[in-house]
Structures are given as structure tokens and as C-alpha cells.
Short mmCIF file of C-alpha atoms in Angstrom, two decimals:
data_model
loop_
_atom_site.label_atom_id
_atom_site.label_comp_id
_atom_site.label_asym_id
_atom_site.label_seq_id
_atom_site.Cartn_x
_atom_site.Cartn_y
_atom_site.Cartn_z
CA UNK A 1 -38.91 56.36 -23.62
CA UNK A 2 -37.87 58.11 -26.85
CA UNK A 3 -40.50 56.55 -28.68
CA UNK A 4 -43.85 55.77 -27.74
CA UNK A 5 -43.30 51.66 -28.76
CA UNK A 6 -46.88 50.02 -29.14
CA UNK A 7 -45.22 47.20 -27.45
CA UNK A 8 -42.95 45.14 -28.91
CA UNK A 9 -41.69 43.03 -25.57
CA UNK A 10 -45.35 42.38 -24.09
CA UNK A 11 -47.05 41.71 -27.36
CA UNK A 12 -44.38 38.85 -27.29
CA UNK A 13 -45.05 37.90 -23.75
CA UNK A 14 -48.63 38.32 -23.67
CA UNK A 15 -49.04 36.82 -26.99
CA UNK A 16 -47.75 33.80 -26.21
CA UNK A 17 -50.86 34.00 -23.33
CA UNK A 18 -53.38 35.61 -24.89
CA UNK A 19 -54.09 37.99 -21.59
CA UNK A 20 -53.03 40.26 -19.09
CA UNK A 21 -52.70 37.89 -16.94
CA UNK A 22 -49.56 36.62 -18.27
CA UNK A 23 -47.62 38.93 -15.17
CA UNK A 24 -47.40 38.01 -12.00
CA UNK A 25 -48.86 41.39 -11.00
CA UNK A 26 -53.04 41.54 -10.51
CA UNK A 27 -54.18 43.35 -13.23
CA UNK A 28 -57.81 42.73 -12.70
CA UNK A 29 -60.64 43.90 -10.72
CA UNK A 30 -61.34 42.05 -7.61
CA UNK A 31 -64.75 40.21 -8.20
CA UNK A 32 -66.18 41.02 -5.19
CA UNK A 33 -65.47 44.80 -4.88
CA UNK A 34 -68.40 46.33 -5.61
CA UNK A 35 -67.11 49.61 -8.14
CA UNK A 36 -66.85 52.90 -6.13
CA UNK A 37 -67.16 50.90 -3.05
CA UNK A 38 -65.30 53.57 0.05
CA UNK A 39 -62.62 51.46 0.24
CA UNK A 40 -61.70 51.08 -3.20
CA UNK A 41 -58.24 53.45 -3.65
CA UNK A 42 -57.30 51.83 -0.38
CA UNK A 43 -57.83 48.37 -1.16
CA UNK A 44 -56.10 48.97 -4.99
CA UNK A 45 -52.82 51.15 -4.17
CA UNK A 46 -51.99 49.15 -1.04
CA UNK A 47 -52.44 45.84 -4.06
CA UNK A 48 -50.52 47.62 -6.11
CA UNK A 49 -47.52 47.84 -3.10
CA UNK A 50 -48.14 43.70 -2.83
CA UNK A 51 -48.75 44.92 1.03
CA UNK A 52 -52.46 43.31 0.30
CA UNK A 53 -52.86 40.64 -1.61
CA UNK A 54 -56.48 39.09 -3.36
CA UNK A 55 -57.55 35.41 -3.59
CA UNK A 56 -56.60 32.40 -6.48
CA UNK A 57 -60.29 33.29 -7.87
CA UNK A 58 -59.79 37.21 -8.80
CA UNK A 59 -61.59 37.54 -5.04
CA UNK A 60 -60.34 40.31 -2.55
CA UNK A 61 -63.14 39.04 0.61
CA UNK A 62 -64.00 42.56 1.65
CA UNK A 63 -65.65 41.87 4.46
CA UNK A 64 -64.23 39.14 5.99
CA UNK A 65 -62.50 39.37 9.66
CA UNK A 66 -58.69 39.91 9.28
CA UNK A 67 -56.58 37.71 11.14
CA UNK A 68 -53.70 38.34 13.43
CA UNK A 69 -51.06 37.25 10.94
CA UNK A 70 -52.76 38.86 7.94
CA UNK A 71 -52.18 42.42 9.76
CA UNK A 72 -49.10 41.85 11.18
CA UNK A 73 -48.12 41.49 7.44
CA UNK A 74 -49.90 44.97 6.57
CA UNK A 75 -48.59 46.11 8.96
CA UNK A 76 -44.68 45.38 8.52
CA UNK A 77 -45.23 45.67 4.69
CA UNK A 78 -46.13 49.04 4.99
CA UNK A 79 -43.54 50.22 7.83
CA UNK A 80 -41.05 47.89 5.92
CA UNK A 81 -40.79 46.98 2.63
CA UNK A 82 -39.45 44.32 1.40
CA UNK A 83 -39.42 42.70 5.21
CA UNK A 84 -40.78 39.64 4.11
CA UNK A 85 -37.06 38.27 3.49
CA UNK A 86 -35.88 39.10 7.07
CA UNK A 87 -35.23 35.86 9.19
CA UNK A 88 -34.51 36.16 13.11
CA UNK A 89 -34.95 34.26 16.57
CA UNK A 90 -37.63 36.10 17.84
CA UNK A 91 -39.99 34.15 15.93
CA UNK A 92 -38.69 31.00 18.15
CA UNK A 93 -39.95 32.05 21.17
CA UNK A 94 -43.29 31.22 19.42
CA UNK A 95 -45.22 27.87 20.12
CA UNK A 96 -47.43 28.42 17.54
CA UNK A 97 -45.24 30.45 14.44
CA UNK A 98 -42.85 28.05 13.50
CA UNK A 99 -39.95 29.23 10.65
CA UNK A 100 -42.44 27.33 7.82
CA UNK A 101 -45.35 29.46 8.06
CA UNK A 102 -46.09 31.77 5.32
CA UNK A 103 -46.45 34.55 8.20
CA UNK A 104 -43.24 33.71 10.18
CA UNK A 105 -41.20 36.61 8.86
CA UNK A 106 -43.89 38.86 9.49
CA UNK A 107 -44.42 38.60 12.66
CA UNK A 108 -40.42 37.93 13.25
CA UNK A 109 -40.59 41.82 12.06
CA UNK A 110 -42.76 42.78 13.92
CA UNK A 111 -41.48 40.84 17.20
CA UNK A 112 -38.56 42.20 16.63
CA UNK A 113 -39.34 45.97 16.52
CA UNK A 114 -42.19 45.27 19.55
CA UNK A 115 -44.85 46.72 17.80
CA UNK A 116 -47.03 43.60 18.89
CA UNK A 117 -45.07 41.79 21.92
CA UNK A 118 -48.52 41.86 23.47
CA UNK A 119 -50.39 39.32 21.49
CA UNK A 120 -48.20 36.13 22.60
CA UNK A 121 -49.81 34.58 25.34
CA UNK A 122 -48.51 33.29 28.78
CA UNK A 123 -47.85 30.21 27.25
CA UNK A 124 -45.72 31.98 24.20
CA UNK A 125 -48.83 31.14 21.94
CA UNK A 126 -49.99 34.23 19.62
CA UNK A 127 -52.44 32.52 17.73
CA UNK A 128 -51.99 33.91 14.32
CA UNK A 129 -55.28 32.93 12.97
CA UNK A 130 -58.03 34.46 15.51
CA UNK A 131 -59.53 37.57 13.98
CA UNK A 132 -57.59 40.38 15.11
CA UNK A 133 -59.13 42.93 17.61
CA UNK A 134 -59.36 46.75 16.76
CA UNK A 135 -57.51 47.23 20.22
CA UNK A 136 -54.72 45.58 18.61
CA UNK A 137 -54.78 47.11 15.36
CA UNK A 138 -54.73 50.26 17.04
CA UNK A 139 -51.58 48.91 19.83
CA UNK A 140 -49.75 48.05 17.14
CA UNK A 141 -49.94 50.70 14.89
CA UNK A 142 -49.24 52.99 18.20
CA UNK A 143 -46.26 51.10 18.81
CA UNK A 144 -44.64 51.81 15.27
CA UNK A 145 -45.87 55.06 15.16
CA UNK A 146 -44.44 55.89 18.33
CA UNK A 147 -41.14 53.96 17.81
CA UNK A 148 -40.82 56.96 14.73
CA UNK A 149 -40.74 60.36 17.43
CA UNK A 150 -38.47 61.30 19.43
CA UNK A 151 -37.85 59.00 22.70
CA UNK A 152 -38.15 61.64 25.33
CA UNK A 153 -41.49 62.46 23.40
CA UNK A 154 -42.19 58.58 23.54
CA UNK A 155 -41.94 58.43 26.53
CA UNK A 156 -43.48 61.61 28.39
CA UNK A 157 -46.67 59.75 26.10
CA UNK A 158 -46.43 56.71 27.70
CA UNK A 159 -46.24 57.50 31.49
CA UNK A 160 -49.40 59.66 31.38
CA UNK A 161 -49.86 62.42 28.31
CA UNK A 162 -52.05 60.07 26.43
CA UNK A 163 -54.44 59.93 29.26
CA UNK A 164 -55.03 63.70 27.97
CA UNK A 165 -56.18 62.02 24.24
CA UNK A 166 -58.66 59.77 26.57
CA UNK A 167 -60.51 62.97 28.22
CA UNK A 168 -60.56 64.69 24.50
CA UNK A 169 -62.06 61.66 22.97
CA UNK A 170 -64.13 60.57 25.74
CA UNK A 171 -65.02 56.77 24.34
CA UNK A 172 -68.21 55.29 25.81
CA UNK A 173 -66.23 52.39 25.71
CA UNK A 174 -63.03 53.85 27.57
CA UNK A 175 -63.18 51.08 29.92
CA UNK A 176 -62.92 48.11 28.11
CA UNK A 177 -59.87 49.19 26.25
CA UNK A 178 -57.12 47.63 27.87
CA UNK A 179 -54.86 49.18 30.23
CA UNK A 180 -51.68 48.46 28.91
CA UNK A 181 -52.42 48.57 25.53
CA UNK A 182 -54.46 52.62 26.10
CA UNK A 183 -51.46 55.01 25.49
CA UNK A 184 -50.82 52.86 22.28
CA UNK A 185 -54.25 53.02 21.21
CA UNK A 186 -54.55 56.36 21.91
CA UNK A 187 -51.57 57.66 20.12
CA UNK A 188 -52.77 56.32 17.09
CA UNK A 189 -56.00 57.82 17.54
CA UNK A 190 -53.73 61.33 17.82
CA UNK A 191 -52.52 60.39 14.31
CA UNK A 192 -55.63 60.29 13.13
CA UNK A 193 -55.19 56.03 11.46
CA UNK A 194 -58.03 55.12 14.01
CA UNK A 195 -61.47 57.06 14.98
CA UNK A 196 -64.53 56.03 16.96
CA UNK A 197 -68.02 56.03 16.23
CA UNK A 198 -71.51 56.73 17.49
CA UNK A 199 -70.57 53.07 19.68
CA UNK A 200 -67.65 54.00 21.36
CA UNK A 201 -64.13 52.85 20.15
CA UNK A 202 -64.99 48.83 20.31
CA UNK A 203 -61.94 47.60 20.89
CA UNK A 204 -62.92 43.46 20.84
CA UNK A 205 -64.69 43.80 17.30
CA UNK A 206 -62.74 42.76 14.62
CA UNK A 207 -61.34 44.26 11.68
CA UNK A 208 -62.88 43.31 8.12
CA UNK A 209 -60.23 43.22 5.39
CA UNK A 210 -61.53 46.59 3.49
CA UNK A 211 -61.57 48.04 6.93
CA UNK A 212 -57.79 46.87 7.11
CA UNK A 213 -56.55 48.14 4.40
CA UNK A 214 -58.40 52.13 4.93
CA UNK A 215 -56.36 52.02 8.20
CA UNK A 216 -53.26 50.62 7.12
CA UNK A 217 -53.29 53.04 3.90
CA UNK A 218 -54.14 56.15 6.46
CA UNK A 219 -51.09 55.07 8.14
CA UNK A 220 -48.95 54.85 4.99
CA UNK A 221 -49.83 58.42 3.85
CA UNK A 222 -49.60 59.63 7.08
CA UNK A 223 -45.37 58.70 6.68
CA UNK A 224 -45.37 58.95 2.74
CA UNK A 225 -46.39 62.36 3.08
CA UNK A 226 -42.98 63.70 5.04
CA UNK A 227 -40.69 62.05 1.92
CA UNK A 228 -39.23 64.07 -0.87
CA UNK A 229 -38.32 63.41 -4.34
CA UNK A 230 -36.03 65.13 -7.35
CA UNK A 231 -37.52 65.74 -9.89
CA UNK A 232 -36.02 65.10 -13.15
CA UNK A 233 -37.72 66.89 -15.97
CA UNK A 234 -37.09 65.50 -19.84
CA UNK A 235 -36.72 68.61 -22.39
CA UNK A 236 -37.41 67.46 -26.18
CA UNK A 237 -40.54 67.57 -28.37
CA UNK A 238 -42.03 70.71 -28.07
CA UNK A 239 -41.06 71.50 -24.56
CA UNK A 240 -40.13 74.80 -25.44
CA UNK A 241 -43.82 76.34 -22.91
CA UNK A 242 -42.50 74.29 -19.66
CA UNK A 243 -39.35 76.56 -19.73
CA UNK A 244 -41.13 78.43 -16.80
CA UNK A 245 -42.00 74.95 -15.28
CA UNK A 246 -38.16 74.07 -14.19
CA UNK A 247 -37.97 75.82 -10.29
CA UNK A 248 -40.63 72.77 -10.22
CA UNK A 249 -37.65 70.26 -11.01
CA UNK A 250 -34.53 69.05 -9.52
CA UNK A 251 -32.82 67.86 -12.84
CA UNK A 252 -33.25 68.14 -16.65
CA UNK A 253 -32.13 66.61 -19.12
CA UNK A 254 -31.94 67.91 -23.04
CA UNK A 255 -32.92 65.25 -25.60
CA UNK A 256 -31.26 66.98 -28.14
CA UNK A 257 -28.17 63.61 -29.07
CA UNK A 258 -28.25 60.62 -30.41
CA UNK A 259 -26.03 58.23 -31.34
CA UNK A 260 -24.45 57.30 -35.00
CA UNK A 261 -23.06 53.89 -35.40
CA UNK A 262 -21.35 54.30 -39.17
CA UNK A 263 -19.60 50.23 -38.83
CA UNK A 264 -15.90 49.47 -38.32
CA UNK A 265 -14.58 51.44 -35.75
CA UNK A 266 -17.24 54.46 -36.06
CA UNK A 267 -19.26 56.69 -34.71
CA UNK A 268 -19.44 59.54 -32.71
CA UNK A 269 -22.31 62.16 -30.94
CA UNK A 270 -24.52 62.89 -33.73
CA UNK A 271 -26.29 66.40 -32.70
CA UNK A 272 -26.94 67.99 -35.60
CA UNK A 273 -29.16 65.14 -38.20
CA UNK A 274 -31.52 63.31 -35.85
CA UNK A 275 -34.53 63.85 -34.79
CA UNK A 276 -33.22 64.74 -30.95
CA UNK A 277 -30.82 67.55 -32.37
CA UNK A 278 -29.45 71.00 -31.05
CA UNK A 279 -32.27 73.43 -31.63
CA UNK A 280 -31.49 76.59 -32.52
CA UNK A 281 -31.91 78.90 -29.47
CA UNK A 282 -30.34 76.19 -27.60
CA UNK A 283 -29.21 77.99 -24.75
CA UNK A 284 -31.71 79.88 -23.87
CA UNK A 285 -33.64 76.84 -22.24
CA UNK A 286 -30.08 76.19 -20.62
CA UNK A 287 -29.95 79.25 -19.61
CA UNK A 288 -33.41 79.02 -17.79
CA UNK A 289 -32.47 75.59 -16.15
CA UNK A 290 -29.25 77.68 -14.55
CA UNK A 291 -31.29 80.25 -13.27
CA UNK A 292 -33.39 77.48 -11.61
CA UNK A 293 -30.07 76.25 -10.24
CA UNK A 294 -30.88 72.56 -11.41
CA UNK A 295 -28.31 69.77 -12.59
CA UNK A 296 -28.81 69.94 -16.37
CA UNK A 297 -27.04 66.27 -18.47
CA UNK A 298 -27.88 65.93 -22.03
CA UNK A 299 -29.47 62.96 -23.26
CA UNK A 300 -28.15 60.53 -25.65
CA UNK A 301 -30.56 58.82 -27.48
CA UNK A 302 -30.24 55.08 -30.35
CA UNK A 303 -32.38 52.13 -30.25
CA UNK A 304 -31.90 48.78 -31.59
CA UNK A 305 -31.88 47.28 -34.20
CA UNK A 306 -31.74 50.67 -36.18
CA UNK A 307 -29.12 52.15 -34.77
CA UNK A 308 -27.29 48.89 -35.26
CA UNK A 309 -26.86 49.22 -31.35
CA UNK A 310 -25.68 45.61 -30.15
CA UNK A 311 -22.99 46.08 -33.01
CA UNK A 312 -21.95 48.64 -32.37
CA UNK A 313 -21.30 47.47 -28.44
CA UNK A 314 -19.60 44.79 -29.59
CA UNK A 315 -16.89 47.16 -31.63
CA UNK A 316 -14.15 48.50 -28.99
CA UNK A 317 -13.27 50.76 -31.82
CA UNK A 318 -16.48 52.27 -32.44
CA UNK A 319 -16.80 52.44 -28.67
CA UNK A 320 -13.43 54.79 -28.07
CA UNK A 321 -14.45 56.85 -30.85
CA UNK A 322 -17.73 57.89 -29.33
CA UNK A 323 -16.74 58.50 -26.66
CA UNK A 324 -14.22 60.97 -27.52
CA UNK A 325 -17.17 62.27 -30.09
CA UNK A 326 -19.14 63.24 -26.55
CA UNK A 327 -15.75 64.39 -24.43
CA UNK A 328 -15.88 67.02 -27.28
CA UNK A 329 -18.91 68.05 -27.77
CA UNK A 330 -19.56 68.33 -24.06
CA UNK A 331 -16.52 70.94 -23.94
CA UNK A 332 -17.41 72.98 -26.94
CA UNK A 333 -20.61 73.69 -24.85
CA UNK A 334 -18.52 74.89 -21.91
CA UNK A 335 -20.58 74.77 -18.83
CA UNK A 336 -24.13 73.95 -20.27
CA UNK A 337 -23.95 70.26 -19.11
CA UNK A 338 -23.04 68.56 -15.80
CA UNK A 339 -23.48 65.36 -16.90
CA UNK A 340 -24.76 62.89 -19.68
CA UNK A 341 -28.07 60.84 -19.41
CA UNK A 342 -27.86 57.81 -21.98
CA UNK A 343 -30.96 55.83 -23.44
CA UNK A 344 -30.15 53.43 -25.57
CA UNK A 345 -32.96 51.05 -26.02
CA UNK A 346 -34.19 48.07 -27.37
CA UNK A 347 -31.32 45.45 -25.92
CA UNK A 348 -33.51 42.09 -25.93
CA UNK A 349 -30.07 39.52 -25.85
CA UNK A 350 -28.50 38.57 -22.91
CA UNK A 351 -25.18 38.38 -24.85
CA UNK A 352 -25.41 42.49 -24.96
CA UNK A 353 -25.43 43.12 -21.02
CA UNK A 354 -22.13 43.03 -20.74
CA UNK A 355 -20.84 44.65 -23.30
CA UNK A 356 -23.33 47.38 -22.21
CA UNK A 357 -21.79 47.81 -18.99
CA UNK A 358 -17.80 47.78 -20.86
CA UNK A 359 -19.13 50.65 -22.83
CA UNK A 360 -20.99 51.97 -19.81
CA UNK A 361 -17.30 52.29 -17.69
CA UNK A 362 -16.04 53.83 -20.63
CA UNK A 363 -18.13 56.24 -21.00
CA UNK A 364 -18.02 57.53 -17.11
CA UNK A 365 -14.49 56.96 -17.34
CA UNK A 366 -14.38 59.36 -20.14
CA UNK A 367 -16.69 61.82 -18.33
CA UNK A 368 -14.34 63.16 -15.59
CA UNK A 369 -16.41 64.43 -13.20
CA UNK A 370 -19.65 65.05 -14.57
CA UNK A 371 -22.14 62.38 -14.14
CA UNK A 372 -24.16 59.96 -15.71
CA UNK A 373 -27.61 58.79 -15.89
CA UNK A 374 -28.08 55.80 -17.72
CA UNK A 375 -32.78 54.74 -18.61
CA UNK A 376 -33.20 51.49 -18.75
CA UNK A 377 -36.71 49.16 -19.69
CA UNK A 378 -38.36 47.19 -17.92
CA UNK A 379 -36.63 43.57 -17.53
CA UNK A 380 -39.22 40.96 -18.26
CA UNK A 381 -37.88 40.91 -22.11
CA UNK A 382 -35.46 43.34 -22.39
CA UNK A 383 -32.37 40.56 -20.92
CA UNK A 384 -29.36 43.03 -22.59
CA UNK A 385 -29.65 45.09 -19.46
CA UNK A 386 -27.49 43.75 -16.14
CA UNK A 387 -29.14 46.48 -13.67
CA UNK A 388 -26.50 45.75 -10.95
CA UNK A 389 -23.72 46.59 -13.36
CA UNK A 390 -25.20 49.87 -14.42
CA UNK A 391 -25.66 49.99 -11.18
CA UNK A 392 -22.79 50.07 -9.87
CA UNK A 393 -21.55 52.26 -12.78
CA UNK A 394 -24.33 55.22 -13.52
CA UNK A 395 -25.34 57.59 -10.69
CA UNK A 396 -28.58 57.33 -11.60
CA UNK A 397 -30.82 55.07 -12.89
CA UNK A 398 -33.94 56.00 -14.76
CA UNK A 399 -36.69 52.66 -14.79
CA UNK A 400 -38.64 53.09 -17.63
CA UNK A 401 -41.36 51.21 -15.93
CA UNK A 402 -44.47 51.83 -19.13
CA UNK A 403 -45.29 51.11 -22.78
CA UNK A 404 -46.61 48.06 -21.93
CA UNK A 405 -49.23 48.92 -24.21
CA UNK A 406 -50.82 45.73 -25.40
CA UNK A 407 -53.75 45.74 -28.10
CA UNK A 408 -55.62 42.69 -27.83
CA UNK A 409 -55.45 42.83 -24.02
CA UNK A 410 -56.28 46.28 -23.49
CA UNK A 411 -53.34 46.46 -21.59
CA UNK A 412 -52.64 50.30 -21.20
CA UNK A 413 -49.30 51.74 -20.95
CA UNK A 414 -48.45 51.81 -17.19
CA UNK A 415 -51.10 50.07 -14.97
CA UNK A 416 -49.94 50.90 -11.38
CA UNK A 417 -49.44 46.98 -10.51
CA UNK A 418 -46.72 46.76 -13.52
CA UNK A 419 -45.38 50.19 -12.29
CA UNK A 420 -44.66 48.73 -8.73
CA UNK A 421 -44.12 45.40 -9.82
CA UNK A 422 -41.65 47.03 -12.33
CA UNK A 423 -39.58 48.89 -9.60
CA UNK A 424 -39.44 45.83 -6.75
CA UNK A 425 -37.57 43.77 -9.58
CA UNK A 426 -35.03 46.71 -10.11
CA UNK A 427 -34.80 47.29 -6.98
CA UNK A 428 -32.98 44.05 -6.34
CA UNK A 429 -30.43 44.92 -8.56
CA UNK A 430 -30.30 48.75 -8.21
CA UNK A 431 -30.02 50.74 -4.79
CA UNK A 432 -32.44 52.58 -4.52
CA UNK A 433 -30.36 55.59 -3.77
CA UNK A 434 -30.24 55.80 -7.25
CA UNK A 435 -33.25 54.45 -8.75
CA UNK A 436 -35.89 56.83 -10.27
CA UNK A 437 -39.04 56.35 -11.82
CA UNK A 438 -40.19 56.69 -15.33
CA UNK A 439 -42.70 58.52 -15.71
CA UNK A 440 -44.65 58.95 -19.07
CA UNK A 441 -47.08 61.32 -20.13
CA UNK A 442 -49.48 59.76 -22.07
CA UNK A 443 -52.32 58.04 -23.26
CA UNK A 444 -53.55 54.82 -24.95
CA UNK A 445 -57.26 54.70 -27.36
CA UNK A 446 -58.82 51.62 -28.31
CA UNK A 447 -61.13 52.18 -31.55
CA UNK A 448 -63.69 49.34 -31.85
CA UNK A 449 -65.48 50.21 -35.30
CA UNK A 450 -67.33 47.02 -37.00
CA UNK A 451 -65.75 44.19 -34.98
CA UNK A 452 -62.08 45.74 -35.66
CA UNK A 453 -60.05 47.25 -32.64
CA UNK A 454 -57.54 49.42 -33.38
CA UNK A 455 -55.09 51.26 -31.25
CA UNK A 456 -54.19 54.53 -31.36
CA UNK A 457 -51.93 57.13 -29.19
CA UNK A 458 -53.21 60.28 -29.30
CA UNK A 459 -51.40 63.45 -28.93
CA UNK A 460 -52.12 65.28 -25.07
CA UNK A 461 -53.60 68.11 -26.02
CA UNK A 462 -56.55 66.48 -27.85
CA UNK A 463 -56.81 63.99 -25.30
CA UNK A 464 -57.13 67.36 -23.02
CA UNK A 465 -59.60 68.45 -25.42
CA UNK A 466 -62.07 65.48 -25.25
CA UNK A 467 -62.01 65.45 -21.73
CA UNK A 468 -64.15 68.89 -22.03
CA UNK A 469 -65.97 67.48 -24.91
CA UNK A 470 -69.48 66.24 -24.09
CA UNK A 471 -70.84 62.52 -24.52
CA UNK A 472 -67.92 61.65 -22.55
CA UNK A 473 -67.90 58.98 -19.71
CA UNK A 474 -64.91 59.55 -17.18
CA UNK A 475 -63.88 56.65 -14.54
CA UNK A 476 -60.71 56.01 -12.48
CA UNK A 477 -60.09 52.32 -13.83
CA UNK A 478 -58.78 50.07 -11.31
CA UNK A 479 -56.83 48.01 -10.50
CA UNK A 480 -54.53 50.09 -13.49
CA UNK A 481 -55.50 53.79 -11.87
CA UNK A 482 -55.48 55.50 -15.18
CA UNK A 483 -58.25 57.61 -16.27
CA UNK A 484 -61.02 55.52 -18.43
CA UNK A 485 -62.41 58.02 -21.25
CA UNK A 486 -65.23 56.36 -22.68
CA UNK A 487 -67.11 58.00 -25.76
CA UNK A 488 -68.70 56.89 -29.54
CA UNK A 489 -68.28 59.14 -32.72
CA UNK A 490 -68.68 57.83 -36.41
CA UNK A 491 -65.54 56.04 -36.28
CA UNK A 492 -67.03 53.64 -33.53
CA UNK A 493 -66.77 53.15 -29.87
CA UNK A 494 -63.72 54.53 -28.13
CA UNK A 495 -62.06 53.98 -24.99
CA UNK A 496 -59.13 55.21 -23.82
CA UNK A 497 -56.60 55.61 -20.54
CA UNK A 498 -54.71 58.52 -19.61
CA UNK A 499 -51.97 59.26 -17.81
CA UNK A 500 -53.72 62.01 -16.09
CA UNK A 501 -52.43 64.17 -12.71
CA UNK A 502 -53.85 61.58 -10.70
CA UNK A 503 -52.31 58.68 -11.61
CA UNK A 504 -48.99 61.02 -11.75
CA UNK A 505 -49.82 61.34 -8.30
CA UNK A 506 -50.07 58.55 -7.54
CA UNK A 507 -46.78 57.35 -9.74
CA UNK A 508 -45.40 59.99 -7.09
CA UNK A 509 -46.78 58.24 -3.97
CA UNK A 510 -45.52 54.83 -5.21
CA UNK A 511 -42.28 56.28 -5.65
CA UNK A 512 -42.04 57.69 -2.59
CA UNK A 513 -42.98 54.49 -0.83
CA UNK A 514 -40.17 52.41 -1.60
CA UNK A 515 -37.77 55.65 -0.92
CA UNK A 516 -36.39 55.81 -4.47
CA UNK A 517 -34.29 59.10 -5.52
CA UNK A 518 -36.60 60.34 -7.50
CA UNK A 519 -39.07 60.40 -10.16
CA UNK A 520 -38.28 61.53 -14.48
CA UNK A 521 -41.32 63.16 -16.79
CA UNK A 522 -41.11 62.15 -20.52
CA UNK A 523 -41.55 64.94 -21.69
CA UNK A 524 -42.59 67.99 -20.16
CA UNK A 525 -43.60 68.80 -23.84
CA UNK A 526 -46.69 66.40 -22.99
CA UNK A 527 -46.78 68.01 -18.49
CA UNK A 528 -50.16 69.57 -18.43
CA UNK A 529 -50.90 72.81 -15.31
CA UNK A 530 -52.63 70.05 -13.33
CA UNK A 531 -49.76 67.69 -13.35
CA UNK A 532 -47.21 70.19 -12.42
CA UNK A 533 -49.30 71.75 -9.40
CA UNK A 534 -49.18 67.81 -8.25
CA UNK A 535 -45.62 67.84 -9.23
CA UNK A 536 -44.83 71.00 -6.56
CA UNK A 537 -46.26 68.86 -3.92
CA UNK A 538 -43.89 66.00 -3.88
#
């Protein structure tokens, strides 16, 4: 978080594989989904969540018909993240879906919720491989949506109120919609998830894979619009102009302290000599945060190996000395800070994990009633972070799901599929009620000159200027879901990936999907007016 690391870790992993495909998440576009296809956003958004998947040959087969079981998986993943882990006796009622079938957990979950109870035939067979019909899709979605409504409303709707929607729509082929399914079909239509066209509703028609993605994407968005996120802003590095934006936040972490370890039992909280130190006039932003009634934390930074972090964590006396120093600073600053945010980075070795959790317990005990937030990196390669142990101690855990940048493969800092995969991994250890998705406002720029490619990380102000310059080509880069900026000048050919307002909005969307506590912004000094507009909508 504190450094724009041009990727030690991803470099280690990717260098071995030679390609960004070393990650399990799909990081290449689908070979058969045309750029700027109308379904592009839906397909790649759901793919980043793992709600939909392509094939091993990197195709999506967008125009193929969708099977019943594939649709059920889409619906269940959209409505119940991680429902694929469910096991139940419900599936035993089906004669043709056994526990060994890949779709069993999804079908089981949907049957238990009674979303697809109309699909099995009289013999108890679901025929999961059949192409799913539009009326089946609409009915299942309608049943799911009605299950979210008050029981009295659902009763009124199914007992006759649905006919008002039928009269309003007047589909030419209404008579072809199954009578038992019609109340649910029309509820999906009423909610804007499905619609007809000039040929009617076409209840018996099949759904293509890209049509299904668009339908489920609309369904997902309808639910996520109601969810709210807590937003933490990091006030550090030229953040003063963002003081006026504090009312848009819920919490603020002030990046004004570092861990100083001098060895042999000696450590302290350094607020004066590091880059991240208390600035002159520090009370002004603290007072602004107080007026906005924000939670306020003091952020403490250190990194291995520069700050000898691993050695410090093994030094019990030094840990005790640091906690006493921390308590002293918090006492001296009075009511300025209601807690602490620890950002201790670079622990790659697993043998540091237990020491780190022990240190966190000591800090938490020393804080008394004050809060403890802990920032952690993805654990693909940083093995010194026991997420389960950290989640048990901390009040909040900020997942720094970025800095995946890799020069040779062209992988940018925070491609959406990797962010989604990182969150899923973290949720296996940290309760979603504590997990915060870290977002870093940055750009990664590849400069090709005479056969040589170099990597740069331009300042945000310079990127914004470039966006408004002539001769610039702009695209939304899928599946990364980042702004792609291309141009040429005397230095060579440039390709830049930028965390713009739209990509930030998509990360807010992802955090809502997983039901996370909130998001954090590193750092407020980089956040643009357009970004703040998206944050205000969260």
C-alpha cells in the first residue's frame, strides 16, 4: 500500500511461468467474443466473479444454447456466492443428477430454495443437459426475487396480482407461457430482468450463453444496488486538497507513522523522521474528520527487509517497547485517533506468520477500547500473513488486492479477475463482516522503444492530462476492466492501464457482491473528482 511495488511477488511467480496465465483467474480475453460486443461487460464482469466460465481453449461460445444445469449454476452463483460448496439430500430426489455430477451442488441449492421445483418431470428427472427455455429462466428468477419479498406481497402476487402485469405487457404469445409459471415469469418481467420483443416473450425459445450472462448480470445488479459499503480513505502524500471530500467517507486512516526497530529489544513508533510523519498543521485534517464524524485511525507502516520487520517480530522485548511507544503517542494526541491501522508489508516466509499474529494480539491488548485495522497483501506469495489469525484479532482487515504489475507479461496492478480471486481466497479465512477491499489509485505504463520495453508508474495528474491530449486511443481493457490508454511520442509507443472512475466503480460492485465490510482508497491525494462521484454513489 505504501509503496508502488513493481512487483516483487508477481514477478517471482510469473517469471517462473513466463505468462500471466500462471494465475488461475482468466486474464486473457475470450477468443470468440468480439470486442465491443453488446454482452461484453456482462460476460467479463460475471467471469471475474467466477459466476460464469469459459472453456479450456479460451473461448466462451457466446452463441451456444445454455443448458439447464449451466443456467442453474449462474442463478445460484449470482444469488448465493460460494453456494457451490453446499451439499444436501435435496439432490437425491432426482433420478438423473447424482452427487458426482459437477452441477449437483448448484441444483441442490436451487431445489432447496424452491427456485426450480417446476423443472423435474413426473419421473424425478431434471434433464440437466437440455437447453433451458426462456420461460424456465424467467420463472426461476421470478421465484428467487419473490422469495426476497414480504410473504404477504408474494401471496397477493401469485394469487392474482400478477395478471395486472400480464395486461400491461400484452405479449402476443402469452398463451404459450405455462400457467403455473406465469406469475413468476411476469414478476421477472416486472423487475426488469427479462423482457419481450416484437415477436412476444418467446417462452419456448432457448437462451444463448451471452443472453444468459446479460440476464443474470441485470439480476445481480438489481440486488447489489441496495447494498451499502463503508469507505475508508487513506490521508497521506499530498492529500490536503481532499479534506473537503471527507464527508463522503466513513473512516479515515492518517499515514503519519512508521515502525522504527533499532535492534536488541529497542523499537518505537516513529512520527517524525520517516516520509510518513506527522505534518505541520496535522490537527486540521483530524478536525475535518471529526466534523464529518468519521472513524479516525493512525496508520503505521513498515516493510521487510528495509525495516527489519521479520527480525523485529521475533524480538519480544522490542515488540513490547513498540506497544508502549504506540500507547504513549495515542495518549499524547488525546482524542485525535480512535484506533490504529497497521500496514506491515513484505513478509514472504511462512515462519513469520505466528510471530505477526502474536504481535497483533499485543497491540490489540495495548489499544484497550481503540480499534485495530490490519492491512494485508494477497497471499499468493506473501506467506507471512495468517489471514485466519489476523481476522480473529483485528476489527477490520484491509485486503490490498493490487500491485500485481509484471513488466514482461504486461499484467497491470489490479485486473478485476485477480481482484475477485484474491477476495475469494481471503474470505476462506476472514469473515466478510471484517474484510475491506483495498483499492489503489494508480497507472502502469509500458514504453516500447527500439525493441526494448520499460515500465513506468506515472503520476495521476499526468495521466489525467494525457487523457485529454490529442492522438490518444482509449478503450476499456477486458478482462482487466481497466482504462487502456495508447499513444506514441518521441520516446516510443505507450500502453497504459489506468484505475479510472469506471474501474473503481466496478471494484465497489465486486465488494458488494461478496458482501464485504467496505473498501479503502489508497490514497486520497490521487483520487479524482470523477472517482469521488462514483464513491458517493456507493
